[in-house]
């Protein structure tokens, strides 16, 4: 088998896809331009226009305490005295409503609306800079980099205010060396509810009574972590909120009259405790303002804001504490905190509403002018309109101030409307695109899909020794990339890697397509009786519009619809069902599903009889229809494991998505555990049963050792880990240390067993057992060499002439010589029986995927064991449907002699990967990411980001990985399930022929290589077409209302899924090549003089 050409072609195709994705994403998800300018105390913002020190005026408040309760949604803060049976998260913060009702002039409680993405780093950036983060910033949430834009922390430091911080260590990475004193605590371990909060409480009260601070920031994480671990509707949430109620009361008791208290959440959470998206439950947090001295000049009125945007906190705090508003702020002041115009005489450091609005508007206008001069991305019409509006308002306000008269009552409303318009304009235009990079990425991806399709159609030609190789495309790619790099150095003085990669990928694609076009006529002279398609039909519209390809093309077109993306989980399930149903319908249409009727001409020998007997046809048809029923049942049951998007309204997520530790009903918890353990045991049993059936558990090799011992040990380890993880923390206080140790040791032991098992399979993949039977009489060296059978349960009378003629030619000659001299075998049985040789390729691959599946299940909630079992059953059903349809297709004896896999099973395989992405509770949205996977085996958190990111990736794309690695099984399974004569032709239809199964692949290594390359490129074509469709949808609909909510996340998940699937497919193909090398060595040891 020609492994190196196959692997190199696949690596090149994947690399071209990666370059196209990299270019498009680089042009589509750019971070907005940051204005690295800072406001100063000398800025001319006062109405009089005279230069002065803004910061020397006495501020309204000398100190401020910011208590940030992560994920404090507004529902947690409200109190309903009529609610006699509150849920765990209801009525647990009575201090807020009590204070607002008893002291209305000292406090207010508002909904505090965040801008998406609702992740902690972006929210901190939003309420310290006043800017609007972009979509791509979500990727920095766990690798936070320092904030370079002007912000409140910087302004506090500029005027000499001492900022003391304690809590979430994200602040330390965002504001390095900015704090007078800092007490950070690790934040990433969502299972830890108490470390951060208890660490804050050890220092909070002692710091407050001291005099070495001006601004105190305390960021509590317990509520957020409780939501991630248990969800809001859990007793642990009630405990956390009650603790926070006590903290707020204690802080309020220690406040002085010149101190402002701000209690706020950075974001909300969904009903499952997640966040990151833009649903109202995720964006609506709470903000509580309080001071021992009167804070609000008037009692609550109808003019109070219904919702306070988070960006509005920045200018409000800045003016109340007497520091300049950060330069890039686009928020507006919270008006009720400032007295009306003309009522500030008695206020200490008082700024009226109109004065505050004017300072705010002038700062925003200054930023708008600076930004528009640098970025040029705000529409000119909108920009000129905003400038004209500010000029009008400025003239009206300054004229009134100079003349000493009161401005018109409508001026404040006009200034508010102006500030709102600026923020809305910025929000609409801060999706900066690079059209050139996007176009280049689209072009490279389009040509990559075309290249993949051509590779699948011309695989036999391209794998030939004299076929078009990769040497010339690679040389041209390197030359093109080098020329672009040199040109950039000469013209720009620096190298932009993206364009070098683009030139390399594009040039290599064009050259390869040209060489493939010139080589297509070789198809007509293909060797080994391979009936190639006509050269004029290998790439036509008709070849693309066959029913199996219409399904993925229809799905790709549907990706332009947000409704389809939202309902994709159920739609893909329907597509799998429809395409699977197409197979028996198509066979029946061709008259192949049922045994042929009696034909007198065939009985008389005038017409060739069918290759398969009627009983065989009935058996294969029954197998196909039975597996179809199993597939339909698995598809139906898999719908019970889906998650829910916010847009799906009344949808209820699957109860199996919740870890057992969240369940309060002990009977329900025990039922879920028993179902999960039974599913895991059945997974293990079915794998071992399949390997035993084909004789792959008889040898003493490393792979068999893995199947016999490591596989069941891994399952037991997983089951015990689930039991320990489901144990409540307060159930066995005397065993708390032992339980903590088990939560650490058991998953790590499982990881170790998994790694050991996969390594052993790779090291020694053969599962062949050679059984030698002693001859009845003494034998001389002239007696025939051993014969073998492919597997147990199959006739031992294999004719060596039809089996690996290159290796066994010498053996056949020796056999003939032995028979002539009277030597032979007792009972007509072979001297050597080789068990498991008929499944020598599929057995290690099947075991590899089975082990990998259990490892990936470890990263999922326990209830997903049932979904993984359905995945295994659906995979087996698809393989047997494919094998039976292949066998029935040989009914008319028209088998061409190749091993090519049709489009239908390949499309089904790719659709099943997407279907089980949804059936394992995943969705193409950021809130649905199961972050808990990062802490399996690492309950105390991580020191870096690479390992947790890898674990979360493995969890998210588990179905993509399993189906990609196991993709070569589509090539092997028809051979595993073949019956005598099913391959047609004279050589394989003779009487006495043995079903030699996967050994057929070694008879013609060129066709084996061609079929493996064709299968891999067809799978990559389907995946690449999905990525290309997502890219087109994001490009075409980049100004669509739902682009950042639906299409951009879908693009990110499709692109990430393609990258993971490509790597997994390469691993699967490489494992097949590794097995092929081992088989070759095994035959050489069996027949030392044989040359392969």
Coordinates of N, CA, C and O in Angstrom, one line a residue, residues 766-898:
X766 N -1.7 -5.5 15.6 CA -2.2 -6.8 15.0 C -2.9 -7.6 16.1 O -2.5 -7.7 17.2
X767 N -4.0 -8.2 15.6 CA -4.8 -9.1 16.5 C -5.0 -10.5 15.9 O -6.0 -11.1 16.1
X768 N -3.9 -10.9 15.2 CA -3.9 -12.2 14.5 C -3.3 -13.3 15.4 O -2.3 -13.0 16.0
X769 N -4.0 -14.4 15.5 CA -3.5 -15.5 16.3 C -3.3 -16.7 15.4 O -4.2 -17.2 14.7
X770 N -2.1 -17.2 15.4 CA -1.7 -18.3 14.5 C -1.7 -19.6 15.3 O -1.0 -19.7 16.3
X771 N -2.6 -20.5 14.9 CA -2.7 -21.8 15.7 C -2.1 -22.9 14.8 O -2.6 -23.2 13.7
X772 N -1.1 -23.6 15.2 CA -0.4 -24.6 14.5 C -0.9 -26.0 15.0 O -0.9 -26.2 16.2
X773 N -1.2 -26.9 14.0 CA -1.7 -28.2 14.4 C -0.6 -29.2 13.9 O -0.1 -29.2 12.8
X774 N -0.1 -30.0 14.9 CA 1.0 -30.9 14.6 C 0.5 -32.0 13.5 O -0.7 -32.5 13.6
X775 N 1.3 -32.3 12.6 CA 0.9 -33.3 11.6 C 0.9 -34.7 12.2 O 1.5 -35.0 13.1
X776 N 0.1 -35.6 11.6 CA -0.1 -36.9 12.1 C 1.2 -37.7 11.9 O 1.5 -38.6 12.7
X777 N 1.9 -37.4 10.8 CA 3.2 -38.2 10.6 C 4.3 -37.1 10.5 O 4.1 -35.9 10.3
X778 N 5.5 -37.7 10.6 CA 6.6 -36.8 10.5 C 6.7 -36.2 9.2 O 6.4 -36.8 8.1
X779 N 7.2 -34.9 9.2 CA 7.2 -34.1 7.9 C 8.7 -33.8 7.6 O 9.4 -33.5 8.5
X780 N 8.9 -33.7 6.4 CA 10.2 -33.3 5.9 C 10.1 -31.8 5.5 O 9.1 -31.3 5.4
X781 N 11.3 -31.3 5.2 CA 11.3 -29.9 4.7 C 10.6 -29.7 3.4 O 10.3 -28.5 3.0
X782 N 10.3 -30.8 2.7 CA 9.7 -30.6 1.4 C 8.2 -30.6 1.5 O 7.5 -30.4 0.5
X783 N 7.6 -30.7 2.7 CA 6.2 -30.7 2.8 C 5.7 -29.3 2.7 O 6.4 -28.3 2.8
X784 N 4.4 -29.1 2.3 CA 3.9 -27.8 2.0 C 3.9 -26.8 3.2 O 3.8 -27.3 4.3
X785 N 4.1 -25.6 2.9 CA 4.0 -24.6 4.0 C 2.6 -24.4 4.5 O 1.6 -24.9 3.9
X786 N 2.4 -23.7 5.6 CA 1.0 -23.6 6.2 C 0.1 -22.9 5.4 O 0.4 -22.0 4.6
X787 N -1.2 -23.3 5.5 CA -2.3 -22.5 4.9 C -3.1 -21.9 6.1 O -2.8 -22.2 7.2
X788 N -3.9 -21.0 5.8 CA -4.6 -20.3 6.9 C -6.0 -20.0 6.5 O -6.4 -20.1 5.3
X789 N -6.8 -19.6 7.4 CA -8.1 -19.1 7.1 C -8.2 -17.7 7.7 O -7.6 -17.3 8.6
X790 N -9.2 -16.9 7.1 CA -9.2 -15.5 7.4 C -9.7 -15.3 8.8 O -9.3 -14.4 9.5
X791 N -10.6 -16.0 9.3 CA -11.2 -15.8 10.6 C -11.9 -17.0 11.1 O -12.1 -18.0 10.3
X792 N -12.3 -17.0 12.3 CA -13.0 -18.1 12.9 C -14.4 -18.1 12.2 O -15.0 -17.1 11.9
X793 N -15.0 -19.3 12.1 CA -16.3 -19.4 11.6 C -16.4 -19.4 10.1 O -17.4 -19.3 9.5
X794 N -15.2 -19.4 9.4 CA -15.2 -19.3 7.9 C -14.4 -20.6 7.4 O -13.5 -21.0 8.0
X795 N -14.9 -21.1 6.3 CA -14.3 -22.3 5.7 C -12.8 -22.2 5.6 O -12.2 -21.2 5.2
X796 N -12.0 -23.2 6.0 CA -10.6 -23.2 6.0 C -10.0 -23.5 4.6 O -8.8 -23.4 4.4
X797 N -10.9 -23.8 3.6 CA -10.4 -24.2 2.3 C -10.2 -23.0 1.4 O -10.7 -22.9 0.3
X798 N -9.4 -22.1 1.9 CA -9.0 -20.9 1.0 C -8.1 -21.3 -0.1 O -7.2 -22.1 0.2
X799 N -8.3 -20.9 -1.3 CA -7.5 -21.2 -2.4 C -6.4 -20.2 -2.5 O -6.7 -19.0 -2.7
X800 N -5.1 -20.6 -2.3 CA -4.1 -19.6 -2.1 C -3.8 -18.9 -3.4 O -3.2 -17.8 -3.5
X801 N -4.3 -19.4 -4.6 CA -4.1 -18.7 -5.8 C -4.9 -17.4 -5.9 O -4.5 -16.5 -6.6
X802 N -6.0 -17.4 -5.1 CA -6.8 -16.2 -5.1 C -6.5 -15.2 -4.0 O -7.2 -14.3 -3.8
X803 N -5.4 -15.6 -3.2 CA -5.2 -14.8 -2.0 C -3.7 -14.4 -1.9 O -2.8 -15.2 -1.8
X804 N -3.5 -13.1 -2.0 CA -2.1 -12.5 -1.9 C -1.2 -13.2 -2.8 O -0.2 -13.9 -2.4
X805 N -1.4 -13.2 -4.1 CA -0.5 -14.0 -5.0 C 0.9 -13.5 -4.9 O 1.8 -14.4 -5.1
X806 N 1.2 -12.2 -4.6 CA 2.6 -11.8 -4.5 C 3.4 -12.5 -3.4 O 4.6 -12.8 -3.5
X807 N 2.7 -12.8 -2.3 CA 3.3 -13.4 -1.2 C 3.3 -14.9 -1.3 O 4.3 -15.6 -1.0
X808 N 2.2 -15.4 -1.7 CA 2.0 -16.9 -1.6 C 2.3 -17.6 -2.9 O 2.0 -18.8 -3.0
X809 N 2.9 -17.0 -3.8 CA 3.3 -17.7 -5.1 C 4.2 -18.9 -4.7 O 4.0 -20.0 -5.2
X810 N 5.2 -18.6 -3.9 CA 6.1 -19.7 -3.5 C 5.4 -20.7 -2.7 O 5.7 -21.9 -2.9
X811 N 4.5 -20.3 -1.8 CA 3.8 -21.3 -1.0 C 2.9 -22.2 -1.9 O 2.8 -23.4 -1.6
X812 N 2.3 -21.6 -2.9 CA 1.4 -22.4 -3.8 C 2.2 -23.5 -4.6 O 1.8 -24.6 -4.7
X813 N 3.4 -23.0 -5.0 CA 4.3 -24.0 -5.7 C 4.7 -25.2 -4.8 O 4.7 -26.3 -5.2
X814 N 5.0 -24.8 -3.6 CA 5.4 -25.8 -2.6 C 4.2 -26.7 -2.3 O 4.4 -27.9 -2.1
X815 N 3.0 -26.1 -2.3 CA 1.8 -26.9 -2.0 C 1.6 -27.9 -3.1 O 1.3 -29.1 -2.9
X816 N 1.7 -27.5 -4.4 CA 1.6 -28.4 -5.5 C 2.6 -29.5 -5.5 O 2.3 -30.7 -5.7
X817 N 3.8 -29.2 -5.1 CA 4.9 -30.2 -5.0 C 4.6 -31.2 -3.9 O 4.8 -32.4 -4.1
X818 N 4.1 -30.7 -2.8 CA 3.8 -31.6 -1.7 C 2.6 -32.5 -2.0 O 2.6 -33.7 -1.7
X819 N 1.6 -32.1 -2.8 CA 0.5 -32.9 -3.1 C 0.9 -34.0 -4.1 O 0.4 -35.1 -4.0
X820 N 1.8 -33.6 -5.0 CA 2.3 -34.6 -6.0 C 3.1 -35.7 -5.3 O 3.1 -36.9 -5.7
X821 N 3.8 -35.4 -4.2 CA 4.6 -36.4 -3.5 C 3.8 -37.1 -2.5 O 4.4 -37.9 -1.8
X822 N 2.6 -36.9 -2.4 CA 1.7 -37.6 -1.4 C 1.6 -37.0 -0.1 O 0.9 -37.5 0.8
X823 N 2.4 -35.9 0.2 CA 2.2 -35.2 1.5 C 0.9 -34.5 1.5 O 0.3 -34.1 0.5
X824 N 0.4 -34.3 2.7 CA -0.9 -33.6 2.8 C -1.2 -33.3 4.3 O -0.3 -33.5 5.1
X825 N -2.4 -33.0 4.5 CA -2.8 -32.5 5.8 C -3.9 -33.5 6.3 O -4.8 -34.0 5.5
X826 N -3.9 -33.8 7.6 CA -4.9 -34.7 8.2 C -6.2 -34.0 8.2 O -6.4 -32.8 8.5
X827 N -7.3 -34.7 7.8 CA -8.7 -34.3 7.8 C -8.9 -33.1 6.9 O -9.8 -32.3 7.1
X828 N -8.0 -32.9 5.9 CA -8.2 -31.8 5.0 C -8.2 -30.4 5.7 O -8.7 -29.4 5.2
X829 N -7.6 -30.4 6.9 CA -7.5 -29.1 7.6 C -6.2 -28.5 7.4 O -5.2 -29.2 7.3
X830 N -6.1 -27.2 7.5 CA -4.8 -26.5 7.3 C -3.9 -26.8 8.5 O -4.4 -27.0 9.6
X831 N -2.6 -26.8 8.2 CA -1.7 -26.9 9.3 C -1.6 -25.7 10.2 O -1.2 -25.8 11.4
X832 N -2.0 -24.5 9.7 CA -2.0 -23.3 10.4 C -3.3 -22.6 10.2 O -3.8 -22.5 9.1
X833 N -4.0 -22.2 11.3 CA -5.2 -21.4 11.2 C -4.9 -20.0 11.8 O -4.5 -19.9 12.9
X834 N -5.2 -19.0 11.0 CA -4.9 -17.6 11.4 C -6.2 -17.0 11.8 O -7.0 -16.6 11.0
X835 N -6.4 -16.8 13.1 CA -7.6 -16.3 13.6 C -7.5 -14.7 13.6 O -6.5 -14.1 14.0
X836 N -8.6 -14.1 13.1 CA -8.7 -12.6 13.1 C -8.0 -12.0 11.9 O -7.9 -10.7 11.9
X837 N -7.5 -12.7 11.0 CA -6.8 -12.1 9.8 C -7.8 -11.4 8.9 O -7.4 -10.4 8.2
X838 N -9.0 -11.8 8.9 CA -10.0 -11.2 8.0 C -10.4 -9.8 8.5 O -11.0 -9.1 7.7
X839 N -10.2 -9.5 9.7 CA -10.6 -8.2 10.3 C -9.3 -7.5 10.8 O -9.3 -6.8 11.8
X840 N -8.2 -7.8 10.2 CA -6.9 -7.3 10.7 C -6.8 -5.7 10.7 O -6.1 -5.1 11.5
X841 N -7.5 -5.1 9.8 CA -7.5 -3.6 9.7 C -8.6 -3.0 10.6 O -8.3 -2.0 11.3
X842 N -9.8 -3.5 10.5 CA -10.9 -2.9 11.2 C -10.8 -3.1 12.7 O -11.3 -2.3 13.5
X843 N -10.3 -4.3 13.2 CA -10.3 -4.6 14.6 C -9.5 -3.6 15.5 O -10.1 -3.0 16.4
X844 N -8.3 -3.2 15.1 CA -7.6 -2.2 16.0 C -8.2 -0.8 15.8 O -8.3 -0.1 16.8
X845 N -8.8 -0.5 14.7 CA -9.4 0.8 14.5 C -10.7 0.8 15.3 O -11.0 1.9 16.0
X846 N -11.4 -0.3 15.4 CA -12.7 -0.3 16.2 C -12.3 -0.2 17.7 O -13.0 0.5 18.4
X847 N -11.3 -0.9 18.1 CA -10.9 -0.8 19.5 C -10.4 0.6 19.9 O -10.7 1.1 20.9
X848 N -9.6 1.2 19.0 CA -9.1 2.5 19.2 C -10.3 3.5 19.4 O -10.2 4.3 20.3
X849 N -11.3 3.4 18.5 CA -12.4 4.3 18.6 C -13.2 4.0 19.9 O -13.8 5.0 20.5
X850 N -13.4 2.7 20.2 CA -14.1 2.4 21.5 C -13.4 3.0 22.7 O -14.1 3.5 23.6
X851 N -12.1 2.8 22.8 CA -11.4 3.4 23.9 C -11.5 4.9 23.9 O -11.7 5.5 25.0
X852 N -11.3 5.5 22.8 CA -11.4 7.0 22.7 C -12.8 7.4 23.1 O -13.0 8.5 23.7
X853 N -13.8 6.7 22.7 CA -15.2 7.1 23.1 C -15.4 7.1 24.6 O -16.0 8.0 25.1
X854 N -14.9 6.1 25.3 CA -15.0 6.1 26.7 C -14.2 7.3 27.3 O -14.7 7.9 28.3
X855 N -13.0 7.6 26.8 CA -12.3 8.7 27.3 C -13.0 10.0 27.1 O -13.0 10.9 27.9
X856 N -13.7 10.2 25.9 CA -14.5 11.4 25.7 C -15.7 11.4 26.5 O -16.2 12.5 27.0
X857 N -16.3 10.3 26.8 CA -17.4 10.2 27.7 C -17.1 10.7 29.1 O -17.9 11.3 29.8
X858 N -15.8 10.5 29.5 CA -15.4 10.9 30.8 C -15.5 12.5 31.0 O -15.7 13.0 32.1
X859 N -15.4 13.2 29.9 CA -15.5 14.6 29.9 C -16.9 15.2 29.8 O -17.1 16.4 29.8
X860 N -17.9 14.3 29.8 CA -19.3 14.7 29.6 C -20.0 14.4 30.9 O -19.6 13.6 31.8
X861 N -21.2 15.0 31.1 CA -22.0 14.6 32.3 C -22.4 13.1 32.2 O -22.4 12.5 31.1
X862 N -22.6 12.5 33.4 CA -22.8 11.1 33.4 C -24.0 10.6 32.6 O -24.0 9.5 32.0
X863 N -25.1 11.4 32.5 CA -26.2 11.0 31.7 C -26.0 10.8 30.2 O -26.7 10.2 29.5
X864 N -24.9 11.4 29.7 CA -24.5 11.3 28.3 C -24.1 9.9 27.9 O -23.8 9.6 26.7
X865 N -23.9 9.0 28.9 CA -23.5 7.6 28.6 C -24.6 7.0 27.7 O -24.3 6.2 26.8
X866 N -25.8 7.3 28.0 CA -26.9 6.7 27.1 C -26.8 7.3 25.7 O -27.0 6.5 24.7
X867 N -26.5 8.5 25.6 CA -26.3 9.1 24.2 C -25.1 8.5 23.5 O -25.2 8.2 22.3
X868 N -24.0 8.2 24.2 CA -22.9 7.6 23.6 C -23.2 6.2 23.2 O -22.7 5.7 22.1
X869 N -24.0 5.5 24.0 CA -24.4 4.1 23.6 C -25.3 4.2 22.3 O -25.1 3.3 21.4
X870 N -26.2 5.2 22.2 CA -26.9 5.4 20.9 C -26.0 5.7 19.8 O -26.2 5.2 18.6
X871 N -25.0 6.4 20.0 CA -24.0 6.7 19.0 C -23.3 5.4 18.5 O -23.2 5.2 17.3
X872 N -23.0 4.5 19.4 CA -22.4 3.2 19.0 C -23.4 2.4 18.2 O -23.0 1.8 17.2
X873 N -24.6 2.4 18.7 CA -25.6 1.6 17.9 C -25.9 2.2 16.6 O -26.0 1.4 15.6
X874 N -26.0 3.5 16.5 CA -26.2 4.1 15.2 C -25.0 3.9 14.2 O -25.2 3.7 13.0
X875 N -23.8 3.9 14.8 CA -22.6 3.7 14.0 C -22.7 2.3 13.4 O -22.4 2.0 12.2
X876 N -23.0 1.3 14.3 CA -23.1 -0.1 13.8 C -24.2 -0.3 12.8 O -24.0 -1.0 11.8
X877 N -25.3 0.4 13.0 CA -26.4 0.3 12.0 C -26.0 0.8 10.7 O -26.3 0.2 9.6
X878 N -25.3 2.0 10.7 CA -24.9 2.6 9.4 C -23.9 1.7 8.7 O -24.0 1.6 7.5
X879 N -23.0 1.1 9.5 CA -22.0 0.2 8.8 C -22.6 -1.0 8.2 O -22.3 -1.4 7.1
X880 N -23.6 -1.6 8.9 CA -24.2 -2.8 8.4 C -25.2 -2.5 7.2 O -25.3 -3.3 6.3
X881 N -25.8 -1.3 7.3 CA -26.6 -0.9 6.1 C -25.8 -0.7 4.9 O -26.1 -1.2 3.8
X882 N -24.6 -0.1 5.1 CA -23.7 0.1 4.0 C -23.2 -1.2 3.5 O -23.1 -1.5 2.2
X883 N -22.8 -2.1 4.4 CA -22.3 -3.4 3.9 C -23.4 -4.2 3.2 O -23.1 -4.9 2.1
X884 N -24.6 -4.3 3.7 CA -25.6 -5.0 3.1 C -26.0 -4.4 1.7 O -26.2 -5.2 0.7
X885 N -26.0 -3.1 1.6 CA -26.4 -2.5 0.3 C -25.3 -2.8 -0.7 O -25.5 -3.0 -1.9
X886 N -24.0 -2.8 -0.2 CA -22.9 -3.2 -1.1 C -23.0 -4.6 -1.6 O -22.8 -4.9 -2.8
X887 N -23.4 -5.5 -0.7 CA -23.5 -6.9 -1.1 C -24.7 -7.1 -2.1 O -24.6 -7.8 -3.1
X888 N -25.8 -6.4 -1.8 CA -27.0 -6.5 -2.7 C -26.7 -5.9 -4.0 O -27.3 -6.3 -5.0
X889 N -25.9 -4.9 -4.0 CA -25.5 -4.2 -5.3 C -24.8 -5.2 -6.2 O -24.7 -5.0 -7.5
X890 N -24.2 -6.2 -5.7 CA -23.5 -7.2 -6.5 C -24.4 -8.3 -6.9 O -23.9 -9.4 -7.5
X891 N -25.7 -8.2 -6.7 CA -26.7 -9.2 -7.1 C -26.6 -9.5 -8.6 O -26.8 -10.6 -9.0
X892 N -26.5 -8.5 -9.4 CA -26.5 -8.7 -10.8 C -25.1 -9.0 -11.4 O -24.9 -9.0 -12.6
X893 N -24.1 -9.2 -10.5 CA -22.8 -9.6 -11.0 C -22.1 -8.5 -11.7 O -21.2 -8.8 -12.5
X894 N -22.4 -7.2 -11.4 CA -21.7 -6.1 -12.1 C -20.6 -5.5 -11.3 O -20.3 -4.3 -11.5
X895 N -20.1 -6.2 -10.3 CA -19.1 -5.6 -9.4 C -17.9 -5.3 -10.3 O -17.4 -6.0 -11.1
X896 N -17.3 -4.0 -10.0 CA -16.2 -3.5 -10.9 C -14.8 -4.0 -10.4 O -13.9 -3.8 -11.1
X897 N -14.7 -4.5 -9.2 CA -13.4 -5.0 -8.8 C -12.7 -4.0 -7.9 O -11.7 -4.3 -7.3
X898 N -13.2 -2.8 -7.6 CA -12.6 -1.8 -6.8 C -13.2 -1.9 -5.4 O -14.1 -2.7 -5.1

